[in-house]
mmCIF file of C-alpha atoms in Angstrom:
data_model
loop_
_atom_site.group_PDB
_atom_site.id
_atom_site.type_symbol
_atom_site.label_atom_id
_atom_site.label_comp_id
_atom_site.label_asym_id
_atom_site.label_seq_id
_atom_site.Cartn_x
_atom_site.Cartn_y
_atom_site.Cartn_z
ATOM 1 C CA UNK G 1 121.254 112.350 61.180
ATOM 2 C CA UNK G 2 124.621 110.960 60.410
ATOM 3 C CA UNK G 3 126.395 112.476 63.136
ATOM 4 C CA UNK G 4 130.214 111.509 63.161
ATOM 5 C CA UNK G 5 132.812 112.406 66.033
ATOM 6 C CA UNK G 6 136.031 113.184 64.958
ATOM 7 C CA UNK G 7 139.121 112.886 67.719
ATOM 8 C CA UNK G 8 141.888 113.007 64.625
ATOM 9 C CA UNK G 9 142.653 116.026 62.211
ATOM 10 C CA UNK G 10 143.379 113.249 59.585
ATOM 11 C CA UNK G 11 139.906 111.624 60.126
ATOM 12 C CA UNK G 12 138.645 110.239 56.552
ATOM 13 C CA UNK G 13 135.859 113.094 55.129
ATOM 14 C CA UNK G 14 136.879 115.952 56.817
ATOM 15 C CA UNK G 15 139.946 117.217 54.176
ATOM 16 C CA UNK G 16 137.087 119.557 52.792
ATOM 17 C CA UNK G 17 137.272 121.716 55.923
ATOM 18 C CA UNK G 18 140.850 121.665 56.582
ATOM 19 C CA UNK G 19 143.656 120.617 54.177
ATOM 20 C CA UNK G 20 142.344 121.486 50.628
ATOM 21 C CA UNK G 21 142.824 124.973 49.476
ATOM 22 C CA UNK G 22 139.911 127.385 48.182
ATOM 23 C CA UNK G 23 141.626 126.151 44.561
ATOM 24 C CA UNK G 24 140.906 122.902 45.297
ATOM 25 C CA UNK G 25 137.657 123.005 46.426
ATOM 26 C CA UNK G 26 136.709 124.474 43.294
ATOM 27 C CA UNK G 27 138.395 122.803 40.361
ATOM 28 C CA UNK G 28 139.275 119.451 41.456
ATOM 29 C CA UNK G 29 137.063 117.766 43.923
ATOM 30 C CA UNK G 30 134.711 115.726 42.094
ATOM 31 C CA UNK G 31 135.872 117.521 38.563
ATOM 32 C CA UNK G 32 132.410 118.950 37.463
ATOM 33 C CA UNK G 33 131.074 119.889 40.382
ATOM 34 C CA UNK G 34 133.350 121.773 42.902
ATOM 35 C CA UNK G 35 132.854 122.664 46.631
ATOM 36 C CA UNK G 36 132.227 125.620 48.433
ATOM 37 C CA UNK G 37 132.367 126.582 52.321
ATOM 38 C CA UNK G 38 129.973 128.821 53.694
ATOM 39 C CA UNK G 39 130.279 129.941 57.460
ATOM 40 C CA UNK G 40 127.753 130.422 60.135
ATOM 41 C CA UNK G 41 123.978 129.385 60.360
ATOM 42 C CA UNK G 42 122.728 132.489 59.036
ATOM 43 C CA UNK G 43 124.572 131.946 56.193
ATOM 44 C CA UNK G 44 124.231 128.563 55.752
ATOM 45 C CA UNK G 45 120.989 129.084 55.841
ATOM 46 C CA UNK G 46 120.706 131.808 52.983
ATOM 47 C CA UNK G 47 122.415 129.359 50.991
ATOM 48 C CA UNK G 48 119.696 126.917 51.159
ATOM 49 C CA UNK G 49 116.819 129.470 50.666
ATOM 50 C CA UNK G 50 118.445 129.807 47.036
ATOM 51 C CA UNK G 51 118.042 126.176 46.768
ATOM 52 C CA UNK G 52 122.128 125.317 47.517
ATOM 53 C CA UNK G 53 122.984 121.772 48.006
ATOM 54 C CA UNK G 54 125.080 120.500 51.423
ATOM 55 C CA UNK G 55 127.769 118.347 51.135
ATOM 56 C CA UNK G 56 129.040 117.733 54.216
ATOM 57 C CA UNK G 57 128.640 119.900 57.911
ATOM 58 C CA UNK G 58 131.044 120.755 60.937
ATOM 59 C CA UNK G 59 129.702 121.754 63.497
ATOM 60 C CA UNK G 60 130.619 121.785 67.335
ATOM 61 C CA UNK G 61 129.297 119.629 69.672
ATOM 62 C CA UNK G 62 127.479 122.237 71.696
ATOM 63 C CA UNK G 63 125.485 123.308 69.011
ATOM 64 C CA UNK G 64 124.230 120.160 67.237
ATOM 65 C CA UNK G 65 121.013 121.063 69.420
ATOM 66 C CA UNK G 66 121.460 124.703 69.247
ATOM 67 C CA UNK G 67 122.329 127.266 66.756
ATOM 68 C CA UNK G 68 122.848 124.173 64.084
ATOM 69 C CA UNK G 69 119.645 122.338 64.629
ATOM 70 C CA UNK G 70 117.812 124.558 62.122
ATOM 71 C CA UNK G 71 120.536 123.830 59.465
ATOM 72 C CA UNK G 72 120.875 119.715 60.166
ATOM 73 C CA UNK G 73 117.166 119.242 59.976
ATOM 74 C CA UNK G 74 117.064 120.628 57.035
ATOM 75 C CA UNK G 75 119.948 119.093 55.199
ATOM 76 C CA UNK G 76 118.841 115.391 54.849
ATOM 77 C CA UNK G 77 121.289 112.160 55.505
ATOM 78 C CA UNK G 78 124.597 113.786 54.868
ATOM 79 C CA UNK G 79 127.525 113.121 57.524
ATOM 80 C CA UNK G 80 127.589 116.165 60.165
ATOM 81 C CA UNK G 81 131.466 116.205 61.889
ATOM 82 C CA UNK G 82 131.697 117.203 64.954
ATOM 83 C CA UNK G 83 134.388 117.454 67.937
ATOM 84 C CA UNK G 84 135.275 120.156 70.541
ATOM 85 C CA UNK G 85 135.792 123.861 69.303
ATOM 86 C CA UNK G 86 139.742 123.359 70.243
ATOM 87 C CA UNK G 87 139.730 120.669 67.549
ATOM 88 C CA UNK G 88 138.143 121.845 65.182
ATOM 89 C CA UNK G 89 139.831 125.094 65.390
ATOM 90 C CA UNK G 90 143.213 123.230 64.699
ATOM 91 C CA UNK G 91 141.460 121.594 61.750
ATOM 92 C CA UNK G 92 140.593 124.453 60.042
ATOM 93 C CA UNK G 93 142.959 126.867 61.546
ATOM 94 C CA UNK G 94 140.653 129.238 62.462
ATOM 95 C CA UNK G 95 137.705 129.691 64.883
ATOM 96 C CA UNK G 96 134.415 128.907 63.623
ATOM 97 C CA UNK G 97 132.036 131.607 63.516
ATOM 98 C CA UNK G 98 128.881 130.454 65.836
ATOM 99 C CA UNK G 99 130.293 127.036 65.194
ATOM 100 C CA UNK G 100 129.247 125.279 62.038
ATOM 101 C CA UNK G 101 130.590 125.566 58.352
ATOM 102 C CA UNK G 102 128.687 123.627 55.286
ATOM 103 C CA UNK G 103 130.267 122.352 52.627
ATOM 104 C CA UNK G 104 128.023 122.750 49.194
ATOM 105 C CA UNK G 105 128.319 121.467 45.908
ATOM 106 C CA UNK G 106 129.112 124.681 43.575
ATOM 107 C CA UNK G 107 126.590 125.630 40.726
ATOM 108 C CA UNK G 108 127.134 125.385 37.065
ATOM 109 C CA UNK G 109 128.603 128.614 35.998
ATOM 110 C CA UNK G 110 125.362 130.750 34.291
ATOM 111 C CA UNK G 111 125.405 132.527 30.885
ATOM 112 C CA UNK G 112 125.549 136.458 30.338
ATOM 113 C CA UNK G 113 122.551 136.154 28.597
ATOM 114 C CA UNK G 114 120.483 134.245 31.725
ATOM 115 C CA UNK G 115 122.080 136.579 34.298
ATOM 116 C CA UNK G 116 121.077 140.035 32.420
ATOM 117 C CA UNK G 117 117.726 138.517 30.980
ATOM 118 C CA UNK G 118 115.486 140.867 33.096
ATOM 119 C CA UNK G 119 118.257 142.796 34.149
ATOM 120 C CA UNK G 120 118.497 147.316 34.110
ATOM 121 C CA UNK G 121 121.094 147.874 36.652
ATOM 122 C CA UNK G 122 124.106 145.628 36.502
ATOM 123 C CA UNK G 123 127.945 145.703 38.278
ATOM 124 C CA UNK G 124 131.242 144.462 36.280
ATOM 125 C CA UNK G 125 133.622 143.958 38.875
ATOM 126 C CA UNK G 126 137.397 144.391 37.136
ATOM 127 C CA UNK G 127 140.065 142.834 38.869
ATOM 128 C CA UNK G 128 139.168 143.199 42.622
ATOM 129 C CA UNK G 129 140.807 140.137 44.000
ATOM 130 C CA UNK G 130 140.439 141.178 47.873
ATOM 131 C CA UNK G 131 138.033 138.909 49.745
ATOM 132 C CA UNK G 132 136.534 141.221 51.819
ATOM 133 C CA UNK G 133 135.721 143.608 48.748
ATOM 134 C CA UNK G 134 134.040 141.152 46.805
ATOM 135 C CA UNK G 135 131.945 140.178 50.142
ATOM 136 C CA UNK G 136 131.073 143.908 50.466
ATOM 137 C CA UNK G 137 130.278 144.722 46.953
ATOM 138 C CA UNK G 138 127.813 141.920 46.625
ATOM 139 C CA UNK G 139 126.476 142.767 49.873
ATOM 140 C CA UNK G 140 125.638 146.485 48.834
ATOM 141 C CA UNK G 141 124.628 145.200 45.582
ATOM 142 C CA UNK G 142 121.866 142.932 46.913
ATOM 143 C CA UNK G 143 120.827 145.640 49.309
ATOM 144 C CA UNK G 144 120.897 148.850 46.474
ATOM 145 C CA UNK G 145 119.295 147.004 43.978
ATOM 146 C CA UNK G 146 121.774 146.002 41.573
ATOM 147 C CA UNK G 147 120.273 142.962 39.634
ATOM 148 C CA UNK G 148 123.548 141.268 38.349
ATOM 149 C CA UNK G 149 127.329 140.883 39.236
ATOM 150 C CA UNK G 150 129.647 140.119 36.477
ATOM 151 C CA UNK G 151 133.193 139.300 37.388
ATOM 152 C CA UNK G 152 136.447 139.063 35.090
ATOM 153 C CA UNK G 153 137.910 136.037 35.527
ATOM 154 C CA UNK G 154 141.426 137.885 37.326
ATOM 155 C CA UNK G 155 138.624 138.758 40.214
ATOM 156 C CA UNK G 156 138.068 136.790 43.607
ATOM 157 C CA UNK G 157 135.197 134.261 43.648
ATOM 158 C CA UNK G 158 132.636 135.050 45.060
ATOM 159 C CA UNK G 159 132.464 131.704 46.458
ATOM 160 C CA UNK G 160 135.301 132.173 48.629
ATOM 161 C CA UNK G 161 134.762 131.629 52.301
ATOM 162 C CA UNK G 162 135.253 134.689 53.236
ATOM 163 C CA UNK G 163 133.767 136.700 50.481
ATOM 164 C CA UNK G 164 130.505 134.126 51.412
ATOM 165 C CA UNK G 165 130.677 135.329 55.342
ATOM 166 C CA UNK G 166 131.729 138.997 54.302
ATOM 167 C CA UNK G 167 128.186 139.143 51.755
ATOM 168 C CA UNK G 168 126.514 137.373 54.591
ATOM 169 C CA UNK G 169 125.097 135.095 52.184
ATOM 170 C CA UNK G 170 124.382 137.919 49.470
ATOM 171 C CA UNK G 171 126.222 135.824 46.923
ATOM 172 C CA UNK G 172 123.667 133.149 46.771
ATOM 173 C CA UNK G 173 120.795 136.623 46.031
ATOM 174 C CA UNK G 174 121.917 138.567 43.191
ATOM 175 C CA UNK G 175 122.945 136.913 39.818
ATOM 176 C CA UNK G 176 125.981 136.810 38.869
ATOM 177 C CA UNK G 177 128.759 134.910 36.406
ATOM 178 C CA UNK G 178 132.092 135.715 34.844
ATOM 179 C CA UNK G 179 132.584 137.751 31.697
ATOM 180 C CA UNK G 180 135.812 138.223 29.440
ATOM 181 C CA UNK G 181 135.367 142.147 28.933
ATOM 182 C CA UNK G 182 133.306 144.456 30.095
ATOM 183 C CA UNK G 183 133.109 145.272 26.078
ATOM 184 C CA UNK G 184 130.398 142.501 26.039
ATOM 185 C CA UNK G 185 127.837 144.214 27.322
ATOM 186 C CA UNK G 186 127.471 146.023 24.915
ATOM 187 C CA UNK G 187 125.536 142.810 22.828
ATOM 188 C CA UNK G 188 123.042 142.958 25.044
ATOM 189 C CA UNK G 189 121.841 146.426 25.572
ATOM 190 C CA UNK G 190 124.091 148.261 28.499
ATOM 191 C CA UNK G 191 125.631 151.484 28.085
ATOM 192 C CA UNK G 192 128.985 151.158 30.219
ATOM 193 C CA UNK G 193 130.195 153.334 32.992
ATOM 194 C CA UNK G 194 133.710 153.195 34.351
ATOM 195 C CA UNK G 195 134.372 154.615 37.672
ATOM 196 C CA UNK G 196 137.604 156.735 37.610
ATOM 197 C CA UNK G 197 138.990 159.916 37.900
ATOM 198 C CA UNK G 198 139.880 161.287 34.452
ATOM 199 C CA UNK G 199 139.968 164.652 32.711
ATOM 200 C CA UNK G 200 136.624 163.912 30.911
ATOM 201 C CA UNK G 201 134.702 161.995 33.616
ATOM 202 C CA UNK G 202 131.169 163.377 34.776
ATOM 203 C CA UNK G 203 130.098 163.693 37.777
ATOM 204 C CA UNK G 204 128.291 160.685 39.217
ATOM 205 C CA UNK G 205 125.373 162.232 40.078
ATOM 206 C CA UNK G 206 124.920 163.614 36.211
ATOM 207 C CA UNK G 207 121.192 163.153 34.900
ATOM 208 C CA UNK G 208 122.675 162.133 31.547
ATOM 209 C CA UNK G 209 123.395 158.265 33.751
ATOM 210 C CA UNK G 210 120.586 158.033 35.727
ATOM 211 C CA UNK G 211 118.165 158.417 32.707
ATOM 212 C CA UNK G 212 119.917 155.781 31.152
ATOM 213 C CA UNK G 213 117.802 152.258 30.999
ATOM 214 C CA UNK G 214 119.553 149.661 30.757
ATOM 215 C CA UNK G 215 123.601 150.446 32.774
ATOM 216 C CA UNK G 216 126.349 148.610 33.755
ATOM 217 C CA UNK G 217 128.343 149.801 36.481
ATOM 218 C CA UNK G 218 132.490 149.080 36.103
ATOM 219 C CA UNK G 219 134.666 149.087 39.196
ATOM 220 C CA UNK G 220 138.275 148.596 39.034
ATOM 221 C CA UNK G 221 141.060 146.815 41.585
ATOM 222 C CA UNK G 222 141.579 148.709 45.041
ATOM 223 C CA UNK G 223 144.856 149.808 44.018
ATOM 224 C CA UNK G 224 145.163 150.463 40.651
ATOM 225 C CA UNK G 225 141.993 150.841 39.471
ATOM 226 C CA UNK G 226 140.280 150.678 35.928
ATOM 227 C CA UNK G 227 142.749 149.533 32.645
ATOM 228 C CA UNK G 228 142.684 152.108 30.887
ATOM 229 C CA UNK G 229 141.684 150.273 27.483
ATOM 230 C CA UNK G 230 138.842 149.978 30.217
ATOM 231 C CA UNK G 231 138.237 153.342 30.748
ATOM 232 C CA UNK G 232 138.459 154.341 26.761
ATOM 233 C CA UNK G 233 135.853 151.558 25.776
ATOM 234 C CA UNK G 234 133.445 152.774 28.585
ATOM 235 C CA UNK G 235 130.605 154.494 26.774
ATOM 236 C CA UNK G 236 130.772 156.547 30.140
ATOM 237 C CA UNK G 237 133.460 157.820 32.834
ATOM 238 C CA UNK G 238 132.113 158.928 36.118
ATOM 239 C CA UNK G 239 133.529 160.482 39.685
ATOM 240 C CA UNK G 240 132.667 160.440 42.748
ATOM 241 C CA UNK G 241 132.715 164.096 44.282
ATOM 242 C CA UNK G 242 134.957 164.104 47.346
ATOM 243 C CA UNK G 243 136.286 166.884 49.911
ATOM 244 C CA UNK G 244 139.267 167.434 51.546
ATOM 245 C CA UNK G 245 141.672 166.378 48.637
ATOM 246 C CA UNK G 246 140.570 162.585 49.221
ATOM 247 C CA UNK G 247 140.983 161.131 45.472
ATOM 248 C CA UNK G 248 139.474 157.741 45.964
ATOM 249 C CA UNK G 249 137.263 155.321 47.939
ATOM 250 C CA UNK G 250 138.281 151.751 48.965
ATOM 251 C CA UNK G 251 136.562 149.898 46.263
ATOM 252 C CA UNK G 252 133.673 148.635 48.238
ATOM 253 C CA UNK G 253 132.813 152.132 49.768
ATOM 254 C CA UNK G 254 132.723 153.510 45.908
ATOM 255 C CA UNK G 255 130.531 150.531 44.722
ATOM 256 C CA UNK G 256 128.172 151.228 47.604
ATOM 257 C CA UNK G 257 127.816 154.912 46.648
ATOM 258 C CA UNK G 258 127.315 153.948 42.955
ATOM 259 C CA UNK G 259 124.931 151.496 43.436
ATOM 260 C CA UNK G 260 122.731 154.049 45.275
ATOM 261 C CA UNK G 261 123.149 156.974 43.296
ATOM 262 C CA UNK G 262 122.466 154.972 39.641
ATOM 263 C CA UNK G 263 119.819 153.024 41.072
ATOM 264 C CA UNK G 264 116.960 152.714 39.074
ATOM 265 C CA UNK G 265 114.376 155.354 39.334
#
């Protein structure tokens, strides 16, 4: 183990953790590559299930032999930071949750084709840009048996530190890659659903979707919702049923009811 104490927030190696932005961690250290930060040992952990690679760790000094020891035994000869949980809480200006973040080298980004190969029950996720959304989506989405996330490119990643802790690791589970339009999917098979209210939507739980092999799932942005360019290209416009005059769901809550209700039968 190449355990280094740190006494300075400027010591050499620990930038990752503290001064460079989520943008910078993705597109310009070590151009090619990119970082990521995932939070907590549970996580961590999930992350290196799906084969992940660590970087660097942080960790607090009282659990290098507890919570952490799982995670540092099992991530080879790379440094492992650690200092007080005052300290490192300046560093990173926030408190670590159970103490340890990883820093992992981002994968290459995957095709549509390799994410959809085997796939009957996709999400396109249009413009969501809150953390916590993305984080929840994914989250329902591994759990409701959704076999691929596709994101447009105005979306959060999903690699984002929170999204990560939000998903509680569900990012590194289900498939998933950027797309331009939602239009693609079309060249591979899916019939399109948009979720939104409109004078010609059905009814979510119509038979006419759920018979429906092959389906890909479109949310919109939590305020706005669905383009509608979106909505008129959709093969399919669907509602959820609500009472008490409520029109719409936070984003998350909707994807977690859509998930379940076009799941694969």
């Amino acid at each position: 183990m190449a355990i280094i104490e740190i006494t300075s927030l400027n010591h050499p190696g620990v930038e990752i953790f503290s001064t460079l932005t989520e943008a910078q961690l993705r597109k310009e250290y070590e151009p090619g590559q990119g970082i990521f930060i995932a939070e907590s040992p549970k996580v961590i952990n999930v992350a290196l299930n799906a084969g992940y690679t660590p970087v660097a760790l942080l960790c607090e000094q009282r659990h290098i032999e507890g919570d952490a020891s799982e995670i540092i035994a099992r991530c080879g000869e790379i440094p492992i930071y650690t200092g007080n949980r005052e300290l490192l809480a300046r560093l990173t200006g926030y408190t670590l949750t159970r103490g340890v973040l990883c820093a992992m080298q981002r994968p290459e980004e995957k095709s549509i084709e390799e994410v959809c190969r085997n796939a009957n029950r996709i999400v396109i996720i249009e413009g969501v840009v809150d953390t916590t959304n993305i984080g929840a989506i994914f989250r329902s989405a591994a759990a409701l048996g959704i076999d691929a996330v596709l994101l447009t490119r105005n979306s959060c990643d999903p690699l984002n530190r929170r999204a990560v802790r939000v998903s509680m690791g569900s990012v590194f589970l289900v498939p998933w890659t950027w797309i331009d339009s939602a239009s693609q999917l079309k060249e591979h098979g899916f019939s399109t659903v948009a979720m939104a209210l409109t004078d010609n939507s059905v009814s979510i739980d119509s038979p006419v979707l759920t018979e429906i092999p092959k389906l890909a799932i479109i949310m919109g942005t939590e305020g706005d919702g669905l383009p509608q360019n979106t909505i008129e290209q959709a093969d399919y416009v669907a509602r959820i049923p609500m009472s008490h005059n409520v029109d719409s769901l936070n984003v998350a809550a909707a994807a977690a009811v859509a998930f379940w209700e076009l799941r694969k039968r």
